[in-house]
PDB file of C-alpha atoms and ligand atoms in Angstrom:
ATOM      1  CA  MET A   1     111.472  65.637 109.873  1.00 82.00           C
ATOM      2  CA  LYS A   2     110.493  68.700 107.724  1.00 94.00           C
ATOM      3  CA  PRO A   3     110.195  71.709 110.242  1.00 96.00           C
ATOM      4  CA  LEU A   4     106.837  73.089 109.036  1.00 98.00           C
ATOM      5  CA  VAL A   5     104.937  69.728 109.178  1.00 98.00           C
ATOM      6  CA  ASN A   6     101.333  70.372 110.587  1.00 98.00           C
ATOM      7  CA  ARG A   7     101.877  74.123 110.757  1.00 98.00           C
ATOM      8  CA  TRP A   8      98.919  76.195 110.103  1.00 98.00           C
ATOM      9  CA  ALA A   9      99.367  78.595 106.982  1.00 99.00           C
ATOM     10  CA  LEU A  10      97.087  81.038 105.458  1.00 99.00           C
ATOM     11  CA  VAL A  11      98.002  82.287 102.146  1.00 99.00           C
ATOM     12  CA  THR A  12      95.864  85.179 100.754  1.00 99.00           C
ATOM     13  CA  GLY A  13      95.694  85.432  96.943  1.00 99.00           C
ATOM     14  CA  ALA A  14      96.264  81.747  96.521  1.00 99.00           C
ATOM     15  CA  SER A  15      93.830  81.282  93.524  1.00 98.00           C
ATOM     16  CA  ARG A  16      96.625  81.863  90.967  1.00 98.00           C
ATOM     17  CA  GLY A  17     100.137  83.454  90.259  1.00 98.00           C
ATOM     18  CA  ILE A  18     102.481  83.549  93.207  1.00 99.00           C
ATOM     19  CA  GLY A  19     100.227  82.589  95.837  1.00 99.00           C
ATOM     20  CA  GLN A  20      99.299  79.420  94.249  1.00 98.00           C
ATOM     21  CA  GLN A  21     102.951  78.529  94.057  1.00 98.00           C
ATOM     22  CA  VAL A  22     103.600  79.455  97.572  1.00 99.00           C
ATOM     23  CA  ALA A  23     100.446  77.556  98.834  1.00 99.00           C
ATOM     24  CA  GLN A  24     101.606  74.442  96.705  1.00 98.00           C
ATOM     25  CA  ALA A  25     105.265  74.850  98.277  1.00 98.00           C
ATOM     26  CA  LEU A  26     103.863  75.200 101.826  1.00 98.00           C
ATOM     27  CA  ALA A  27     101.860  71.887 101.241  1.00 98.00           C
ATOM     28  CA  GLU A  28     104.789  70.114 100.295  1.00 98.00           C
ATOM     29  CA  GLU A  29     106.388  70.958 103.468  1.00 98.00           C
ATOM     30  CA  GLY A  30     103.592  69.517 105.242  1.00 98.00           C
ATOM     31  CA  CYS A  31     101.466  72.546 106.123  1.00 98.00           C
ATOM     32  CA  ARG A  32      97.781  72.448 106.692  1.00 98.00           C
ATOM     33  CA  LEU A  33      96.796  75.126 104.415  1.00 98.00           C
ATOM     34  CA  ILE A  34      94.063  77.691 104.346  1.00 99.00           C
ATOM     35  CA  LEU A  35      93.516  79.460 100.921  1.00 99.00           C
ATOM     36  CA  HIS A  36      92.152  82.713 100.367  1.00 99.00           C
ATOM     37  CA  SER A  37      90.762  84.769  97.385  1.00 98.00           C
ATOM     38  CA  ARG A  38      87.756  86.651  96.732  1.00 98.00           C
ATOM     39  CA  THR A  39      85.740  83.729  95.526  1.00 98.00           C
ATOM     40  CA  LEU A  40      85.589  79.964  97.057  1.00 98.00           C
ATOM     41  CA  ASP A  41      85.412  78.800  93.564  1.00 98.00           C
ATOM     42  CA  ALA A  42      88.734  80.200  92.502  1.00 98.00           C
ATOM     43  CA  THR A  43      90.501  78.266  95.019  1.00 99.00           C
ATOM     44  CA  ALA A  44      88.438  75.137  94.598  1.00 98.00           C
ATOM     45  CA  PRO A  45      90.840  73.675  91.792  1.00 98.00           C
ATOM     46  CA  LEU A  46      93.999  73.996  93.833  1.00 98.00           C
ATOM     47  CA  ALA A  47      92.294  72.841  97.306  1.00 98.00           C
ATOM     48  CA  ASP A  48      91.236  69.847  95.158  1.00 98.00           C
ATOM     49  CA  ARG A  49      94.702  69.096  93.852  1.00 98.00           C
ATOM     50  CA  LEU A  50      96.050  69.585  97.302  1.00 98.00           C
ATOM     51  CA  ARG A  51      93.771  67.379  99.075  1.00 98.00           C
ATOM     52  CA  SER A  52      94.339  64.651  96.545  1.00 98.00           C
ATOM     53  CA  GLN A  53      98.006  65.097  97.695  1.00 97.00           C
ATOM     54  CA  GLY A  54      97.118  64.460 101.220  1.00 98.00           C
ATOM     55  CA  THR A  55      97.037  67.950 102.409  1.00 98.00           C
ATOM     56  CA  HIS A  56      94.595  69.373 104.956  1.00 98.00           C
ATOM     57  CA  VAL A  57      92.794  72.299 103.167  1.00 98.00           C
ATOM     58  CA  HIS A  58      90.329  74.938 104.000  1.00 98.00           C
ATOM     59  CA  THR A  59      89.101  77.696 101.607  1.00 98.00           C
ATOM     60  CA  VAL A  60      88.081  81.199 102.698  1.00 99.00           C
ATOM     61  CA  ALA A  61      86.768  84.205 100.747  1.00 99.00           C
ATOM     62  CA  ALA A  62      87.047  87.842 101.436  1.00 99.00           C
ATOM     63  CA  GLU A  63      87.349  91.129  99.570  1.00 99.00           C
ATOM     64  CA  LEU A  64      90.286  92.760 100.962  1.00 99.00           C
ATOM     65  CA  SER A  65      89.528  96.313 100.268  1.00 98.00           C
ATOM     66  CA  ASP A  66      86.680  96.031 102.774  1.00 98.00           C
ATOM     67  CA  SER A  67      88.211  96.164 106.345  1.00 98.00           C
ATOM     68  CA  ALA A  68      85.253  94.705 108.057  1.00 98.00           C
ATOM     69  CA  ALA A  69      85.564  91.801 105.671  1.00 98.00           C
ATOM     70  CA  VAL A  70      89.353  91.401 106.440  1.00 99.00           C
ATOM     71  CA  LEU A  71      88.405  91.373 110.213  1.00 98.00           C
ATOM     72  CA  ARG A  72      85.848  88.864 109.479  1.00 98.00           C
ATOM     73  CA  LEU A  73      88.276  86.697 107.774  1.00 98.00           C
ATOM     74  CA  ALA A  74      90.937  87.001 110.439  1.00 98.00           C
ATOM     75  CA  ALA A  75      88.312  85.539 113.009  1.00 98.00           C
ATOM     76  CA  GLU A  76      87.182  82.780 110.630  1.00 98.00           C
ATOM     77  CA  VAL A  77      90.790  81.649 110.020  1.00 98.00           C
ATOM     78  CA  SER A  78      91.432  81.828 113.740  1.00 98.00           C
ATOM     79  CA  ALA A  79      88.793  79.505 114.544  1.00 98.00           C
ATOM     80  CA  LEU A  80      89.777  77.015 111.547  1.00 98.00           C
ATOM     81  CA  CYS A  81      93.155  76.615 113.076  1.00 96.00           C
ATOM     82  CA  GLY A  82      92.001  76.409 116.389  1.00 95.00           C
ATOM     83  CA  GLY A  83      93.324  79.555 117.656  1.00 93.00           C
ATOM     84  CA  THR A  84      96.744  80.185 116.527  1.00 94.00           C
ATOM     85  CA  LEU A  85      97.958  80.544 112.768  1.00 98.00           C
ATOM     86  CA  ASP A  86     101.445  79.761 112.534  1.00 98.00           C
ATOM     87  CA  ILE A  87     102.264  81.356 109.087  1.00 99.00           C
ATOM     88  CA  LEU A  88     100.661  84.459 107.536  1.00 99.00           C
ATOM     89  CA  TYR A  89     101.596  84.658 103.756  1.00 99.00           C
ATOM     90  CA  ASN A  90     100.131  87.960 102.856  1.00 99.00           C
ATOM     91  CA  ASN A  91     100.314  87.615  99.001  1.00 99.00           C
ATOM     92  CA  ALA A  92      97.282  89.196  97.551  1.00 99.00           C
ATOM     93  CA  ALA A  93      97.445  92.354  95.897  1.00 99.00           C
ATOM     94  CA  LEU A  94      96.274  94.378  92.961  1.00 98.00           C
ATOM     95  CA  MET A  95      98.005  96.967  90.541  1.00 98.00           C
ATOM     96  CA  THR A  96      96.119 100.034  89.728  1.00 96.00           C
ATOM     97  CA  PRO A  97      96.063 101.224  86.020  1.00 96.00           C
ATOM     98  CA  TYR A  98      99.115 102.525  84.499  1.00 96.00           C
ATOM     99  CA  HIS A  99      98.702 106.287  83.999  1.00 96.00           C
ATOM    100  CA  ALA A 100     100.816 107.433  80.998  1.00 96.00           C
ATOM    101  CA  ASP A 101     100.026 111.114  82.229  1.00 96.00           C
ATOM    102  CA  TRP A 102     102.316 110.295  85.263  1.00 95.00           C
ATOM    103  CA  LEU A 103     101.400 113.715  86.904  1.00 96.00           C
ATOM    104  CA  SER A 104      97.706 113.055  87.205  1.00 93.00           C
ATOM    105  CA  VAL A 105      97.007 111.743  90.599  1.00 89.00           C
ATOM    106  CA  VAL A 106      93.787 109.669  90.994  1.00 96.00           C
ATOM    107  CA  PRO A 107      92.815 109.643  94.566  1.00 97.00           C
ATOM    108  CA  ALA A 108      90.605 106.440  94.058  1.00 98.00           C
ATOM    109  CA  ASP A 109      93.595 104.433  93.034  1.00 98.00           C
ATOM    110  CA  TYR A 110      95.586 105.398  96.016  1.00 98.00           C
ATOM    111  CA  GLU A 111      92.421 104.517  98.240  1.00 98.00           C
ATOM    112  CA  LEU A 112      92.042 101.002  96.629  1.00 98.00           C
ATOM    113  CA  SER A 113      95.651 100.039  96.553  1.00 98.00           C
ATOM    114  CA  PHE A 114      96.400 101.022  99.979  1.00 98.00           C
ATOM    115  CA  ARG A 115      93.011  99.031 101.432  1.00 98.00           C
ATOM    116  CA  VAL A 116      94.096  95.845  99.744  1.00 99.00           C
ATOM    117  CA  ASN A 117      98.031  96.124  99.328  1.00 99.00           C
ATOM    118  CA  THR A 118      98.787  97.875 102.699  1.00 99.00           C
ATOM    119  CA  ILE A 119      95.842  97.974 105.332  1.00 99.00           C
ATOM    120  CA  ALA A 120      94.637  94.435 104.858  1.00 99.00           C
ATOM    121  CA  PRO A 121      98.018  92.735 105.453  1.00 99.00           C
ATOM    122  CA  ILE A 122      98.511  94.937 108.435  1.00 99.00           C
ATOM    123  CA  LEU A 123      95.278  94.179 109.916  1.00 98.00           C
ATOM    124  CA  LEU A 124      95.962  90.407 109.281  1.00 98.00           C
ATOM    125  CA  SER A 125      99.319  90.709 111.126  1.00 98.00           C
ATOM    126  CA  ASN A 126      98.131  92.419 113.866  1.00 98.00           C
ATOM    127  CA  HIS A 127      95.383  90.056 114.309  1.00 98.00           C
ATOM    128  CA  PHE A 128      97.567  86.932 114.403  1.00 98.00           C
ATOM    129  CA  LEU A 129     100.524  88.350 116.236  1.00 98.00           C
ATOM    130  CA  PRO A 130      99.211  88.122 119.792  1.00 98.00           C
ATOM    131  CA  ALA A 131      98.632  84.406 119.603  1.00 98.00           C
ATOM    132  CA  MET A 132     101.923  83.754 117.575  1.00 98.00           C
ATOM    133  CA  LEU A 133     103.705  85.592 120.287  1.00 98.00           C
ATOM    134  CA  ALA A 134     102.188  83.711 123.082  1.00 98.00           C
ATOM    135  CA  GLN A 135     103.228  80.451 121.531  1.00 98.00           C
ATOM    136  CA  GLY A 136     106.764  81.720 120.777  1.00 98.00           C
ATOM    137  CA  TRP A 137     106.712  80.850 117.071  1.00 98.00           C
ATOM    138  CA  GLY A 138     105.246  82.383 114.094  1.00 98.00           C
ATOM    139  CA  ARG A 139     106.089  83.388 110.469  1.00 99.00           C
ATOM    140  CA  ILE A 140     104.647  86.508 108.607  1.00 99.00           C
ATOM    141  CA  VAL A 141     105.587  87.096 105.095  1.00 99.00           C
ATOM    142  CA  ASN A 142     104.474  90.411 103.281  1.00 99.00           C
ATOM    143  CA  VAL A 143     104.972  90.257  99.766  1.00 99.00           C
ATOM    144  CA  THR A 144     106.366  93.619  98.482  1.00 99.00           C
ATOM    145  CA  SER A 145     107.635  94.699  95.022  1.00 98.00           C
ATOM    146  CA  GLY A 146     111.061  96.044  93.644  1.00 98.00           C
ATOM    147  CA  ILE A 147     109.023  98.416  91.539  1.00 98.00           C
ATOM    148  CA  LYS A 148     110.913 101.763  91.242  1.00 97.00           C
ATOM    149  CA  ASP A 149     111.194 104.915  88.900  1.00 98.00           C
ATOM    150  CA  GLN A 150     107.717 104.259  87.502  1.00 97.00           C
ATOM    151  CA  PRO A 151     105.586 107.075  88.687  1.00 97.00           C
ATOM    152  CA  GLU A 152     102.874 105.945  86.149  1.00 98.00           C
ATOM    153  CA  LEU A 153     102.074 103.120  88.681  1.00 98.00           C
ATOM    154  CA  MET A 154     102.670 105.383  91.942  1.00 98.00           C
ATOM    155  CA  ALA A 155      99.718 104.273  93.551  1.00 98.00           C
ATOM    156  CA  TYR A 156     100.713 100.547  93.616  1.00 98.00           C
ATOM    157  CA  ALA A 157     104.418 101.523  94.455  1.00 98.00           C
ATOM    158  CA  ALA A 158     103.386 103.627  97.167  1.00 98.00           C
ATOM    159  CA  SER A 159     101.266 101.101  98.972  1.00 98.00           C
ATOM    160  CA  LYS A 160     104.038  98.670  98.846  1.00 98.00           C
ATOM    161  CA  ALA A 161     106.294 101.120 100.304  1.00 98.00           C
ATOM    162  CA  ALA A 162     104.094 101.871 103.099  1.00 99.00           C
ATOM    163  CA  LEU A 163     103.950  97.929 103.666  1.00 99.00           C
ATOM    164  CA  ASP A 164     107.716  97.770 103.617  1.00 99.00           C
ATOM    165  CA  LYS A 165     107.639 100.590 106.407  1.00 98.00           C
ATOM    166  CA  PHE A 166     105.276  98.678 108.508  1.00 99.00           C
ATOM    167  CA  VAL A 167     107.525  95.512 108.316  1.00 99.00           C
ATOM    168  CA  ARG A 168     110.750  97.448 109.194  1.00 98.00           C
ATOM    169  CA  ASP A 169     109.310  99.379 111.991  1.00 98.00           C
ATOM    170  CA  THR A 170     107.577  96.127 113.608  1.00 98.00           C
ATOM    171  CA  ALA A 171     110.789  94.163 113.398  1.00 98.00           C
ATOM    172  CA  PRO A 172     112.362  95.491 116.781  1.00 98.00           C
ATOM    173  CA  LYS A 173     109.079  94.612 118.503  1.00 98.00           C
ATOM    174  CA  LEU A 174     109.800  90.987 117.461  1.00 98.00           C
ATOM    175  CA  ALA A 175     113.412  90.442 118.404  1.00 98.00           C
ATOM    176  CA  GLY A 176     113.842  87.309 120.508  1.00 98.00           C
ATOM    177  CA  THR A 177     110.250  86.341 120.395  1.00 98.00           C
ATOM    178  CA  GLY A 178     110.422  83.517 117.918  1.00 98.00           C
ATOM    179  CA  VAL A 179     108.020  85.150 115.509  1.00 98.00           C
ATOM    180  CA  THR A 180     109.490  86.830 112.668  1.00 99.00           C
ATOM    181  CA  MET A 181     107.927  89.294 109.804  1.00 99.00           C
ATOM    182  CA  ASN A 182     109.795  89.613 106.705  1.00 99.00           C
ATOM    183  CA  LEU A 183     109.320  91.016 103.278  1.00 99.00           C
ATOM    184  CA  LEU A 184     109.397  88.857  99.998  1.00 99.00           C
ATOM    185  CA  ASP A 185     110.220  90.450  96.534  1.00 98.00           C
ATOM    186  CA  PRO A 186     109.038  87.831  93.779  1.00 98.00           C
ATOM    187  CA  GLY A 187     110.651  89.731  90.973  1.00 98.00           C
ATOM    188  CA  TRP A 188     108.842  90.641  87.721  1.00 98.00           C
ATOM    189  CA  LEU A 189     106.939  87.515  86.982  1.00 98.00           C
ATOM    190  CA  ARG A 190     104.435  86.372  84.353  1.00 98.00           C
ATOM    191  CA  THR A 191     101.198  86.564  86.181  1.00 98.00           C
ATOM    192  CA  ASP A 192      97.953  88.195  85.587  1.00 98.00           C
ATOM    193  CA  LEU A 193      99.436  91.137  87.747  1.00 98.00           C
ATOM    194  CA  GLY A 194     102.888  90.913  86.225  1.00 98.00           C
ATOM    195  CA  GLY A 195     101.622  90.726  82.614  1.00 97.00           C
ATOM    196  CA  PRO A 196     103.194  88.483  79.651  1.00 98.00           C
ATOM    197  CA  ASN A 197     106.116  90.669  79.111  1.00 97.00           C
ATOM    198  CA  ALA A 198     107.784  89.750  82.423  1.00 98.00           C
ATOM    199  CA  PRO A 199     111.127  88.193  82.201  1.00 97.00           C
ATOM    200  CA  GLY A 200     110.659  85.602  84.862  1.00 98.00           C
ATOM    201  CA  ALA A 201     108.256  82.299  85.009  1.00 98.00           C
ATOM    202  CA  VAL A 202     106.033  82.334  88.135  1.00 98.00           C
ATOM    203  CA  GLU A 203     107.716  79.137  89.125  1.00 98.00           C
ATOM    204  CA  SER A 204     110.922  80.907  89.748  1.00 98.00           C
ATOM    205  CA  VAL A 205     109.587  82.382  92.897  1.00 98.00           C
ATOM    206  CA  LEU A 206     110.529  79.193  94.408  1.00 98.00           C
ATOM    207  CA  PRO A 207     112.420  78.270  96.390  1.00 98.00           C
ATOM    208  CA  GLY A 208     113.256  81.758  97.375  1.00 98.00           C
ATOM    209  CA  ALA A 209     109.573  82.382  98.551  1.00 98.00           C
ATOM    210  CA  LEU A 210     110.062  79.967 101.570  1.00 98.00           C
ATOM    211  CA  VAL A 211     113.395  81.452 102.690  1.00 98.00           C
ATOM    212  CA  PRO A 212     111.446  83.868 105.255  1.00 98.00           C
ATOM    213  CA  VAL A 213     109.266  81.047 106.280  1.00 98.00           C
ATOM    214  CA  LEU A 214     112.198  78.354 106.746  1.00 98.00           C
ATOM    215  CA  ALA A 215     114.812  80.791 108.348  1.00 98.00           C
ATOM    216  CA  THR A 216     115.665  80.011 111.790  1.00 97.00           C
ATOM    217  CA  ASP A 217     117.844  82.951 112.680  1.00 97.00           C
ATOM    218  CA  GLY A 218     115.051  84.835 114.303  1.00 98.00           C
ATOM    219  CA  VAL A 219     115.726  88.057 112.311  1.00 98.00           C
ATOM    220  CA  SER A 220     112.767  90.485 111.203  1.00 98.00           C
ATOM    221  CA  GLY A 221     112.459  93.149 108.810  1.00 98.00           C
ATOM    222  CA  ARG A 222     114.569  91.496 106.084  1.00 98.00           C
ATOM    223  CA  TRP A 223     113.916  91.988 102.218  1.00 98.00           C
ATOM    224  CA  VAL A 224     114.315  88.782 100.723  1.00 98.00           C
ATOM    225  CA  SER A 225     114.628  88.520  96.909  1.00 98.00           C
ATOM    226  CA  ALA A 226     113.033  85.491  95.531  1.00 98.00           C
ATOM    227  CA  GLN A 227     115.144  85.560  92.262  1.00 98.00           C
ATOM    228  CA  ASP A 228     118.330  85.471  94.405  1.00 98.00           C
ATOM    229  CA  PHE A 229     117.505  81.756  94.857  1.00 98.00           C
ATOM    230  CA  ALA A 230     115.869  80.881  91.572  1.00 96.00           C
ATOM    231  CA  GLY A 231     117.472  77.748  90.168  1.00 85.00           C
ATOM    232  CA  VAL A 232     119.256  77.026  93.265  1.00 73.00           C
TER     233      VAL A 232
HETATM  234  N1  LIG B   1     103.755  89.209  89.369  1.00 69.03           N
HETATM  235  C1  LIG B   1     104.905  90.247  89.360  1.00 69.03           C
HETATM  236  O1  LIG B   1     105.603  90.455  88.677  1.00 69.03           O
HETATM  237  C2  LIG B   1     105.030  90.866  90.943  1.00 69.03           C
HETATM  238  C3  LIG B   1     106.261  91.652  91.109  1.00 69.03           C
HETATM  239  C4  LIG B   1     106.266  92.389  92.440  1.00 69.03           C
HETATM  240  C5  LIG B   1     105.360  91.847  93.343  1.00 69.03           C
HETATM  241  N2  LIG B   1     104.426  91.151  93.167  1.00 69.03           N
HETATM  242  C6  LIG B   1     103.385  90.986  94.077  1.00 69.03           C
HETATM  243  O2  LIG B   1     103.115  89.552  94.320  1.00 69.03           O
HETATM  244  C7  LIG B   1     102.056  89.073  94.864  1.00 69.03           C
HETATM  245  C8  LIG B   1     101.234  88.289  93.867  1.00 69.03           C
HETATM  246  O3  LIG B   1     100.990  88.896  92.476  1.00 69.03           O
HETATM  247  P1  LIG B   1     100.546  87.904  91.311  1.00 69.03           P
HETATM  248  O4  LIG B   1     101.440  88.424  90.418  1.00 69.03           O
HETATM  249  O5  LIG B   1     100.658  86.607  91.683  1.00 69.03           O
HETATM  250  O6  LIG B   1      99.191  88.456  91.289  1.00 69.03           O
HETATM  251  P2  LIG B   1      97.944  87.922  90.657  1.00 69.03           P
HETATM  252  O7  LIG B   1      98.245  86.511  89.539  1.00 69.03           O
HETATM  253  O8  LIG B   1      97.072  88.970  89.858  1.00 69.03           O
HETATM  254  O9  LIG B   1      97.063  87.264  91.835  1.00 69.03           O
HETATM  255  C9  LIG B   1      96.575  88.127  92.527  1.00 69.03           C
HETATM  256  C10 LIG B   1      95.890  87.454  93.846  1.00 69.03           C
HETATM  257  O10 LIG B   1      95.370  88.315  94.754  1.00 69.03           O
HETATM  258  C11 LIG B   1      93.879  88.278  94.901  1.00 69.03           C
HETATM  259  N3  LIG B   1      93.260  89.373  94.978  1.00 69.03           N
HETATM  260  C12 LIG B   1      93.629  90.549  94.230  1.00 69.03           C
HETATM  261  N4  LIG B   1      92.665  91.477  94.547  1.00 69.03           N
HETATM  262  C13 LIG B   1      92.080  91.135  95.557  1.00 69.03           C
HETATM  263  C14 LIG B   1      91.164  91.774  96.606  1.00 69.03           C
HETATM  264  N5  LIG B   1      90.832  93.143  96.298  1.00 69.03           N
HETATM  265  N6  LIG B   1      90.600  91.147  97.506  1.00 69.03           N
HETATM  266  C15 LIG B   1      91.345  89.747  97.902  1.00 69.03           C
HETATM  267  N7  LIG B   1      92.041  89.289  97.176  1.00 69.03           N
HETATM  268  C16 LIG B   1      92.478  89.889  95.886  1.00 69.03           C
HETATM  269  C17 LIG B   1      93.278  87.420  93.766  1.00 69.03           C
HETATM  270  O11 LIG B   1      92.295  86.620  94.173  1.00 69.03           O
HETATM  271  P3  LIG B   1      91.221  86.624  93.148  1.00 69.03           P
HETATM  272  O12 LIG B   1      91.209  85.059  92.829  1.00 69.03           O
HETATM  273  O13 LIG B   1      90.037  86.748  94.026  1.00 69.03           O
HETATM  274  O14 LIG B   1      91.247  87.218  91.915  1.00 69.03           O
HETATM  275  C18 LIG B   1      94.682  86.601  93.502  1.00 69.03           C
HETATM  276  O15 LIG B   1      94.510  85.465  94.152  1.00 69.03           O
HETATM  277  C19 LIG B   1     101.240  90.501  95.173  1.00 69.03           C
HETATM  278  O16 LIG B   1     101.387  91.188  96.283  1.00 69.03           O
HETATM  279  C20 LIG B   1     101.996  91.454  93.980  1.00 69.03           C
HETATM  280  O17 LIG B   1     102.101  92.956  94.341  1.00 69.03           O
HETATM  281  C21 LIG B   1     104.091  90.523  91.836  1.00 69.03           C
END
């Protein structure tokens, strides 16, 4: 039997791009899905498709730059899954504008990217962790980025680096608990965020994107590069 059958999974940013791929893959593993984006309309086509394939699906909406909305989302998701979410896939993110004048600092870019890309995943992780720890099983995946040497995109890059720090410094707390928290670097892929010039197809995020969910070694704080598994 597949190990994730009937596990409850929340995928943030499931309306398109990498999140949609991850949601589809988790559904194929037998998970019950909670699909997030900013509007219910945006996840409706995927929800319809997954339901037609026999998957149990809910859709939820929240603007992740609003911390109060993130906490409301967390409570709604806990209620939908009866108290304990099994898999949290923190995928949603935005990329702030490219500043050719890389020495300019735009505080609003930093504030927005940290709210959506760092604070929201941390709030969601910390909300769901206690119930995961109580049941002795849970998987949290935080989607990061291999971006480097691009100060033109520093607000985005720094928000991901802060998320990496959160995952790595939380990892020791999870040792031996049955709950893991890891990082997934999808690679540079053709999505709305990655743009049309990215070298990789969005589908190449699989099967690597599920590696930190399916791992049974109990290790947290690991950086998983999806492209290491592409075509496997
Ligand atoms: N594509 C790449 O090359 C690449 C490379 C490295 C890392 N990543 C990471 O991979 C993840 C997914 O990226 P992607 O390329 O699939 O992006 P995408 O196609 O632009 O999709 C972004 C998703 O995040 C949601 N989202 C964006 N801003 C939001 C906000 N303020 N509040 C709530 N939800 C919001 C969107 O929901 P709506 O439907 O509401 O718009 C959408 O579902 C991100 O964490 C990104 O940083 C991507």
